[in-house]
CSV table of C-alpha atoms in Angstrom, one decimal:
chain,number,residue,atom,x,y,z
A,128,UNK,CA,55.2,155.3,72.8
A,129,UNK,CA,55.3,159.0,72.6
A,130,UNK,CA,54.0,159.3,76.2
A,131,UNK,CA,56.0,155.9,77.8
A,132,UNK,CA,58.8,158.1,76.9
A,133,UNK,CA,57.7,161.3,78.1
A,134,UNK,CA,57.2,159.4,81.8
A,135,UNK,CA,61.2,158.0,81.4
A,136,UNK,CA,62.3,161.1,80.8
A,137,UNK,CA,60.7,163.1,83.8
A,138,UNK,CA,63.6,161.6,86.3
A,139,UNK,CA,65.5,159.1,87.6
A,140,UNK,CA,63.3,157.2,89.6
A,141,UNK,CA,60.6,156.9,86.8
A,142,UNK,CA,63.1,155.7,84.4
A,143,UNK,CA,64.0,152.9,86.7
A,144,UNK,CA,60.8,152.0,87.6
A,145,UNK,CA,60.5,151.4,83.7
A,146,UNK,CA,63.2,149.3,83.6
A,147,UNK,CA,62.7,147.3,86.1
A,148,UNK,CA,59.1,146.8,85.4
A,149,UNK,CA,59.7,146.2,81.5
A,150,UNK,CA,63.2,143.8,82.7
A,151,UNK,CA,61.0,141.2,84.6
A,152,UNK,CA,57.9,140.7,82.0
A,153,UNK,CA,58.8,138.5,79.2
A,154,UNK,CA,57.2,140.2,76.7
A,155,UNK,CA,58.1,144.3,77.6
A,156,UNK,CA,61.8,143.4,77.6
A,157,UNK,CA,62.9,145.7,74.4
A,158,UNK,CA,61.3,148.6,76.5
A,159,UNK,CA,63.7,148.1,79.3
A,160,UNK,CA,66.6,148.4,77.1
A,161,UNK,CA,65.1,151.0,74.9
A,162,UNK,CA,64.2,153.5,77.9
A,163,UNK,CA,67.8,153.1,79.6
A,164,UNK,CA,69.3,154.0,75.6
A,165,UNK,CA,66.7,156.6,75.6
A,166,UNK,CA,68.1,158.2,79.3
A,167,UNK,CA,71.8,157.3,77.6
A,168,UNK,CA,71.4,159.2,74.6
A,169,UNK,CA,69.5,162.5,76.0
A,170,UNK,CA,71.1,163.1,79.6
A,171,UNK,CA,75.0,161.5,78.4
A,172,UNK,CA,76.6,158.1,80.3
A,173,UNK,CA,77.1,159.2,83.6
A,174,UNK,CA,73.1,160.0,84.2
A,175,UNK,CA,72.5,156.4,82.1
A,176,UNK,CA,74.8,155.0,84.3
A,177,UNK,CA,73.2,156.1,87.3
A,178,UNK,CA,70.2,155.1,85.8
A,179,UNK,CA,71.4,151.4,85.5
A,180,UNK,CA,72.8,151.1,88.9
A,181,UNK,CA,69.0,152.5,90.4
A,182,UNK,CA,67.8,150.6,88.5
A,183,UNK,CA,69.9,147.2,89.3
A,184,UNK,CA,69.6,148.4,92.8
A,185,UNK,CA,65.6,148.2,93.0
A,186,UNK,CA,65.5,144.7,91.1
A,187,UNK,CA,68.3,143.1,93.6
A,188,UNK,CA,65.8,143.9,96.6
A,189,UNK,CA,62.4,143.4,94.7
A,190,UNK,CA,63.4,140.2,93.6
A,191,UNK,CA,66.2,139.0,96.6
């Protein structure tokens, strides 16, 4: 866990790619929802906003 955080809280780009990846496997859903709180909680709203709308942004062209 220790290091799955670590990698979400290098950037951005790595922290979407977590949630994205976690939001489409059944099973890994909590860990999408816990690494965009984690980004929320240490970097404020506007970077877990940010984060979100990356985030919505690569699963609307992945998956559309």
């Amino acid at each position: 866990m220790r290091s799955l955080a670590s990698f979400v809280m290098r950037g951005r780009s790595q922290a979407a790619m977590v949630i994205v990846v976690a939001g489409v496997m059944p099973l890994l859903n909590l860990f999408s929802g816990a690494a965009l709180a984690l980004v929320t909680l240490r970097q404020g709203g506007r970077e877990g906003f940010i984060t979100l709308m990356l985030s919505t942004a690569i699963a609307g062209i992945l998956l559309g």
